[in-house]
Tab-separated table of N, CA, C and O and ligand atoms in Angstrom:
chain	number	residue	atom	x	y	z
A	489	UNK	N	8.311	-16.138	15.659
A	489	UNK	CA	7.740	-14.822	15.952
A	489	UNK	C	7.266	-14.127	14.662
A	489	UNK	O	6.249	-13.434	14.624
A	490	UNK	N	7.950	-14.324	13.765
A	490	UNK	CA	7.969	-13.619	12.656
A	490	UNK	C	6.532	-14.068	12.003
A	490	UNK	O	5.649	-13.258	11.722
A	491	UNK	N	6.443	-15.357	11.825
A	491	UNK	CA	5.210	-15.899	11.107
A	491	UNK	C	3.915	-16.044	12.331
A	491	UNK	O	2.943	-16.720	11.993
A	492	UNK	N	3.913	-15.683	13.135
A	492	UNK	CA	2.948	-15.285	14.573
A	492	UNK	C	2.262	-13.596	13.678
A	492	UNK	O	1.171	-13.273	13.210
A	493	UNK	N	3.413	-13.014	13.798
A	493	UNK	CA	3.161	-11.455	13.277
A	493	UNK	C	2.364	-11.116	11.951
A	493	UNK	O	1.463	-10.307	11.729
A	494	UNK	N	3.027	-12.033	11.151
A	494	UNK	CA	2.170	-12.600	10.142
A	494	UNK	C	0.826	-12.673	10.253
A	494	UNK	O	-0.012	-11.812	9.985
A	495	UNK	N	0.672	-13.872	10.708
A	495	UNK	CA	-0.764	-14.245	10.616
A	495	UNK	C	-1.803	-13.391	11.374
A	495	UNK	O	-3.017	-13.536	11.227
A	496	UNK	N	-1.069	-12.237	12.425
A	496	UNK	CA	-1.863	-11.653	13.520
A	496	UNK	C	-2.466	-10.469	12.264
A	496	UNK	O	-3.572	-9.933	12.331
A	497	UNK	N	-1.505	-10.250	11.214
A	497	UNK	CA	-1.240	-8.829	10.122
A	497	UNK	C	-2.647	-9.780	9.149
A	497	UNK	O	-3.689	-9.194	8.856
A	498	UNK	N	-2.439	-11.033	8.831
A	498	UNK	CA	-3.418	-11.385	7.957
A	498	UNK	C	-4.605	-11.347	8.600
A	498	UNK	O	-5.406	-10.803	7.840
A	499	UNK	N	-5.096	-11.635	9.564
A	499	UNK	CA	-6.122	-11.957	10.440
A	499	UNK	C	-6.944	-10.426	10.363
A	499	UNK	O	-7.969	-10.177	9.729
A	500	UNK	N	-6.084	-9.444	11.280
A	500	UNK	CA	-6.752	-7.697	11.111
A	500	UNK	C	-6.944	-7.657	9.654
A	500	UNK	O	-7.736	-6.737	9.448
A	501	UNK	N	-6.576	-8.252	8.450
A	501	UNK	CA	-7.107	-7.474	7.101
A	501	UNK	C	-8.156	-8.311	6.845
A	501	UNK	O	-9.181	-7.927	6.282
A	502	UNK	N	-7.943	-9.586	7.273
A	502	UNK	CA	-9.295	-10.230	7.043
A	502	UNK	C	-10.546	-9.724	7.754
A	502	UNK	O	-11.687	-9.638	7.299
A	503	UNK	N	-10.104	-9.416	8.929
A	503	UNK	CA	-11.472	-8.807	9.802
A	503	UNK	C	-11.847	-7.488	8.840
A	503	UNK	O	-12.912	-7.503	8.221
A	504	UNK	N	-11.028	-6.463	8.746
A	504	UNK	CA	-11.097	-5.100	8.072
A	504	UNK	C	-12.186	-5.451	6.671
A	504	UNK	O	-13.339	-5.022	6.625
A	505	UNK	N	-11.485	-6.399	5.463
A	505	UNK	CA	-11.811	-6.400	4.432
A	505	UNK	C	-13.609	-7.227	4.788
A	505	UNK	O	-14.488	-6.816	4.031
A	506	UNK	N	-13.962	-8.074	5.640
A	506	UNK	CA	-15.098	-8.746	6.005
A	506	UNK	C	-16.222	-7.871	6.587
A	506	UNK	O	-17.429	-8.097	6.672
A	507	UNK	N	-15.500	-6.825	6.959
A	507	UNK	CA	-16.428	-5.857	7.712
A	507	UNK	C	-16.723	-4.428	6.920
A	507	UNK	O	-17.412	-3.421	7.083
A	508	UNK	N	-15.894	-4.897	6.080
A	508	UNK	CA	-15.824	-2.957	4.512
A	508	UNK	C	-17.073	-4.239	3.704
A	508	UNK	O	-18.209	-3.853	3.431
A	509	UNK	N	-16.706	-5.468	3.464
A	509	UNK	CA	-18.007	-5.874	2.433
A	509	UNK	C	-18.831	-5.728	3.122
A	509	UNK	O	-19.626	-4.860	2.759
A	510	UNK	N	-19.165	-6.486	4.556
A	510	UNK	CA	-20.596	-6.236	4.818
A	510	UNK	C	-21.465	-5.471	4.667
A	510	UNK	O	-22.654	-5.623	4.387
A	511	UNK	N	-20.606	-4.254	4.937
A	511	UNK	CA	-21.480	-2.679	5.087
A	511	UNK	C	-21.501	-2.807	3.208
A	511	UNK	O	-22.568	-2.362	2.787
A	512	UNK	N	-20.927	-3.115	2.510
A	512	UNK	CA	-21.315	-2.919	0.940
A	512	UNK	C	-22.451	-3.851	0.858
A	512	UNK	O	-23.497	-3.457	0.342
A	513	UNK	N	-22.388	-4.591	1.140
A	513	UNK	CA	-23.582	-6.278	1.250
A	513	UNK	C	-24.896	-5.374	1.540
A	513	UNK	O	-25.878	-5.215	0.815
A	514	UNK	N	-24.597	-4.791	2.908
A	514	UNK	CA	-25.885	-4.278	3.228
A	514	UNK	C	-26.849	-3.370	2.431
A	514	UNK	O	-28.071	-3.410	2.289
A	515	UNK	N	-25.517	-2.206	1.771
A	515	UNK	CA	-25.732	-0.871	0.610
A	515	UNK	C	-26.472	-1.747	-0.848
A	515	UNK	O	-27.126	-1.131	-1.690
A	516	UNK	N	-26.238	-3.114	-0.916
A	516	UNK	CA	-26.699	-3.342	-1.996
A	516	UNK	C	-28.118	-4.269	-1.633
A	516	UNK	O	-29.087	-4.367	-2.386
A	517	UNK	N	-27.998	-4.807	-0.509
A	517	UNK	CA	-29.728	-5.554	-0.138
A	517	UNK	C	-30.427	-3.660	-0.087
A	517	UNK	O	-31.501	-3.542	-0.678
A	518	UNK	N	-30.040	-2.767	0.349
A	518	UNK	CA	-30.723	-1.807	0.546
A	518	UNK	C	-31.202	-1.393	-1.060
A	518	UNK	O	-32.280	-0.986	-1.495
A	519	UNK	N	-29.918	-1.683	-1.714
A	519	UNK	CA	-30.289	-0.787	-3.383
A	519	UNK	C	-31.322	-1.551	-4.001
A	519	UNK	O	-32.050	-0.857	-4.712
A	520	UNK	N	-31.664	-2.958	-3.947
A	520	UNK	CA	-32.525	-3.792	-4.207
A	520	UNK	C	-33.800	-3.900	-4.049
A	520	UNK	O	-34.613	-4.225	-4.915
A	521	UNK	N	-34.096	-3.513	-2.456
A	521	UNK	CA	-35.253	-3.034	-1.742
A	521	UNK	C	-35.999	-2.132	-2.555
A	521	UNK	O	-37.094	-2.243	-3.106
A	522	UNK	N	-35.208	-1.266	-2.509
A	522	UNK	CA	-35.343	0.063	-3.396
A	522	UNK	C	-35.950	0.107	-4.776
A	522	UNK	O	-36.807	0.837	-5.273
A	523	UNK	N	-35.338	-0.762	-5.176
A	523	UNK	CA	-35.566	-1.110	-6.888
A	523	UNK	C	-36.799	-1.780	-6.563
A	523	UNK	O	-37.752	-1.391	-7.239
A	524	UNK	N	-36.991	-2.471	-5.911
A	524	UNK	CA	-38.290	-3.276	-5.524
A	524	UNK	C	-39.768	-2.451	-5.394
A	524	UNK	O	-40.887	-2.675	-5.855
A	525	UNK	N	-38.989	-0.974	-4.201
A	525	UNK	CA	-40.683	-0.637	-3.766
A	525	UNK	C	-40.574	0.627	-4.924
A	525	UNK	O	-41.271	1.628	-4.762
A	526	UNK	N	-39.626	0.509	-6.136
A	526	UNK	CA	-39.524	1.667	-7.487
A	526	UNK	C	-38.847	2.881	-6.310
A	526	UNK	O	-39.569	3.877	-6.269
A	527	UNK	N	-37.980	2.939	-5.649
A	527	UNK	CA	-37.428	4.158	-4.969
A	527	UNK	C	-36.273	4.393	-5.444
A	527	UNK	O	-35.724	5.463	-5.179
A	528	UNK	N	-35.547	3.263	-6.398
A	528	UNK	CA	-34.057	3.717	-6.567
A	528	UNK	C	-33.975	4.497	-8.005
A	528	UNK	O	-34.584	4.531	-9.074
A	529	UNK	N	-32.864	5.095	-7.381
A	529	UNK	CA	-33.079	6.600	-8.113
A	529	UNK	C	-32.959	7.116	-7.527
A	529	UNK	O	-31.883	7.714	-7.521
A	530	UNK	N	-33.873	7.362	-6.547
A	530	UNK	CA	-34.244	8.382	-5.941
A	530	UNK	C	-33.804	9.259	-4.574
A	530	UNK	O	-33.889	8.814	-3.430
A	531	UNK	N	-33.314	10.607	-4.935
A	531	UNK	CA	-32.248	10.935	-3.883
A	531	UNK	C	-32.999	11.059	-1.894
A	531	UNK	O	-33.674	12.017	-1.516
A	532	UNK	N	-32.704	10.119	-1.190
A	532	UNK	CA	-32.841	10.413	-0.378
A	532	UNK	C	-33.602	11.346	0.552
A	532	UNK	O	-34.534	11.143	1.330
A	533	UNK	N	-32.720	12.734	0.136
A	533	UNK	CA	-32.625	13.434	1.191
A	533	UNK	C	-34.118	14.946	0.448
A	533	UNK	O	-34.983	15.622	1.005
A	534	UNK	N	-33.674	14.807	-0.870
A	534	UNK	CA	-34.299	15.844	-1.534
A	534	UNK	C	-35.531	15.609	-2.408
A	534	UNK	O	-36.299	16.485	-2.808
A	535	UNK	N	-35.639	13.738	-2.747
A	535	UNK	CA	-36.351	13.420	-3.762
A	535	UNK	C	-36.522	13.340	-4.785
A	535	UNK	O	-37.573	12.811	-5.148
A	536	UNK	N	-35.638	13.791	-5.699
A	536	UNK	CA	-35.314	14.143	-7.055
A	536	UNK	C	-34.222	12.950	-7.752
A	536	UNK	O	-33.388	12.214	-7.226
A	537	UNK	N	-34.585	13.109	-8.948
A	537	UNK	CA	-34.309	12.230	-9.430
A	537	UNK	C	-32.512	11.889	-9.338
A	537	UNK	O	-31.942	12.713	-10.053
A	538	UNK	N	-31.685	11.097	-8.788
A	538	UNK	CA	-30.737	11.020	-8.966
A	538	UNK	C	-29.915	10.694	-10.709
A	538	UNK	O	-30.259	9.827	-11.512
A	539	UNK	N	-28.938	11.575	-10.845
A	539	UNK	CA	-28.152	11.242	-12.252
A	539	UNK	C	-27.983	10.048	-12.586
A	539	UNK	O	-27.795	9.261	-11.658
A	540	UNK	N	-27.989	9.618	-13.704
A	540	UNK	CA	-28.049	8.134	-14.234
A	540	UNK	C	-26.917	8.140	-14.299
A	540	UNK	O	-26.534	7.038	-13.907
A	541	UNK	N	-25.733	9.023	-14.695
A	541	UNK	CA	-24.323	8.215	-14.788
A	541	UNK	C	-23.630	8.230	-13.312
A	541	UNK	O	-22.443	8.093	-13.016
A	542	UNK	N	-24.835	8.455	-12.441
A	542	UNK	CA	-23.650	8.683	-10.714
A	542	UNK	C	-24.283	7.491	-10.578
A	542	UNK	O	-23.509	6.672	-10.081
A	543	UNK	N	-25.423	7.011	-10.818
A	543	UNK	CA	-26.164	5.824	-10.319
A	543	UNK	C	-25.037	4.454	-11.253
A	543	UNK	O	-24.617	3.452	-10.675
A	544	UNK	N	-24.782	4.755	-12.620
A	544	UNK	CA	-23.983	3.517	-12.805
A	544	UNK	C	-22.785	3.471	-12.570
A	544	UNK	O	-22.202	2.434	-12.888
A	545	UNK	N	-21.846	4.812	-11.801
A	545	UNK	CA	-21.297	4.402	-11.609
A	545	UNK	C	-21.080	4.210	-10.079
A	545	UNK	O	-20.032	3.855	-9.541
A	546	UNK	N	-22.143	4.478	-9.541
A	546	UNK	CA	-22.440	3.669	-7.941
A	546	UNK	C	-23.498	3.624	-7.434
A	546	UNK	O	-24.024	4.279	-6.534
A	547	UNK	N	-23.995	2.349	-8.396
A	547	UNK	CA	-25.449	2.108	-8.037
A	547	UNK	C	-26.309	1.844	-6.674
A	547	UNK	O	-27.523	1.677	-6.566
A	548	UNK	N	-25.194	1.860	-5.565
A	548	UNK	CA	-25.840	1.964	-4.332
A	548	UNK	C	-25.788	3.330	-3.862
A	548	UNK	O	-25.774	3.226	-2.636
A	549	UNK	N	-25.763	4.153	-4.071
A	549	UNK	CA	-25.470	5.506	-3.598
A	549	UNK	C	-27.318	5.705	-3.522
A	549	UNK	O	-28.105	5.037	-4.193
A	550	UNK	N	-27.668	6.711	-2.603
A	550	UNK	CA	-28.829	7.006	-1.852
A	550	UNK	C	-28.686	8.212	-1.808
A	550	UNK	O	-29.341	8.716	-0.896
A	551	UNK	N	-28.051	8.981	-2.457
A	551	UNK	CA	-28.294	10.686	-2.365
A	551	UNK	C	-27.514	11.512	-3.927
A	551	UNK	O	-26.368	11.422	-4.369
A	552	UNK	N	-28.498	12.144	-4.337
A	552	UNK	CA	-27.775	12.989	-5.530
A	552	UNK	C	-26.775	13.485	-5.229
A	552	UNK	O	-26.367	13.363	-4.074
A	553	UNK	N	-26.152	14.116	-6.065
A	553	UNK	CA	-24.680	14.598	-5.956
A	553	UNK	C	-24.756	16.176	-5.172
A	553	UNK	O	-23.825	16.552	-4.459
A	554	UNK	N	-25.807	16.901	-5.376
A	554	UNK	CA	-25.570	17.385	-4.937
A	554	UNK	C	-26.030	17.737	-3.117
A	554	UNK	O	-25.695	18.723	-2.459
A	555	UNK	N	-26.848	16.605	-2.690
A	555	UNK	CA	-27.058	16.623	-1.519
A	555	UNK	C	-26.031	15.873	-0.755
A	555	UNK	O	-25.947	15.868	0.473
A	556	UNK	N	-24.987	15.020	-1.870
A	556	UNK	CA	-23.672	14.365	-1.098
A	556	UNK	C	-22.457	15.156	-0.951
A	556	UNK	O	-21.482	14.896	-0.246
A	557	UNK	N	-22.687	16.347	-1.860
A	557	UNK	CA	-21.808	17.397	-1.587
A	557	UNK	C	-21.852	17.785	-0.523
A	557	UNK	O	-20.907	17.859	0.261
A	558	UNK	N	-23.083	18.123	-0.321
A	558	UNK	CA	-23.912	19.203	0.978
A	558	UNK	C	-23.478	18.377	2.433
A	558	UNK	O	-22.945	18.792	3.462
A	559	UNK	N	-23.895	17.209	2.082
A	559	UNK	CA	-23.264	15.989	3.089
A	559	UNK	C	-21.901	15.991	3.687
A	559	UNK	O	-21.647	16.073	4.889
A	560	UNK	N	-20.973	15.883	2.609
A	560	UNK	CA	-19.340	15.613	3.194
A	560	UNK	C	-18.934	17.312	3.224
A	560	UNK	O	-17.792	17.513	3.637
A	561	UNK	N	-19.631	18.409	2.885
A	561	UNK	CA	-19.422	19.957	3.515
A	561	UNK	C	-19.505	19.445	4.720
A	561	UNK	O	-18.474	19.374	5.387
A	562	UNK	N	-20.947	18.905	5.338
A	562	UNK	CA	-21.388	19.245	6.923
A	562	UNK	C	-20.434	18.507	7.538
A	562	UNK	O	-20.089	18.860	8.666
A	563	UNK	N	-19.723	17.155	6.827
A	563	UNK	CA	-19.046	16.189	7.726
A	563	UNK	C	-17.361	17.079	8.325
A	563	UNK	O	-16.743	17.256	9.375
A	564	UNK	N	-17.259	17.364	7.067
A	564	UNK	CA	-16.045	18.220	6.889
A	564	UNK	C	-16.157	19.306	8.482
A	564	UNK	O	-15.530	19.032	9.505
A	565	UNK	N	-16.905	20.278	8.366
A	565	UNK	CA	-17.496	21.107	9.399
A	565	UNK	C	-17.087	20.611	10.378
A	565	UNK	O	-16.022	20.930	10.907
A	566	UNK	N	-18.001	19.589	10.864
A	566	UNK	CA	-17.912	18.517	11.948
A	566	UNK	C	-16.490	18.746	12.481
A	566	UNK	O	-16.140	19.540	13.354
A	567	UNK	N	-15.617	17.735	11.650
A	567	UNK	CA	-14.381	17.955	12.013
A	567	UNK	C	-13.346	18.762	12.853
A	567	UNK	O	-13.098	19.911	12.488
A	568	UNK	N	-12.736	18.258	13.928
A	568	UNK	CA	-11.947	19.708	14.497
A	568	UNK	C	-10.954	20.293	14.218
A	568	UNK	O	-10.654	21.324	14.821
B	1921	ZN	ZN1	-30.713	15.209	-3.319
């Protein structure tokens, strides 16, 4: 039973951890694209140039800092 429980515990982190890269997999074919048609950099939502040290230190990110602020405010909101 014990090593059943196990493997059922390894199995959900494998699914979890396979499905957190993908969506990163995807954030980075997207950051690529980007770099491709000259868009990265570039914030999303406002157009402006995104910060070079938010970009290295998360070069897939798609929105300046301060429209990701503005972002996790509205998500926050959301919330009940
Ligand atoms: Zn912006």
């Amino acid at each position: 039973m014990g090593d059943q429980a196990t493997a059922e515990t390894d199995r959900n982190f494998m699914l979890r951890l396979r499905s957190r890269e993908q969506k990163l997999l995807k954030k980075i074919e997207d950051a690529i694209e980007r770099i491709d048609n000259g868009l990265f950099g570039i914030c999303d939502d406002c157009g402006l140039e995104i910060d070079i040290r938010r970009l290295e230190a998360r070069p897939v990110t798609t929105l300046c800092i301060e429209c990701k602020i503005q972002q996790e405010d509205e998500e926050r909101l959301r919330e009940p």
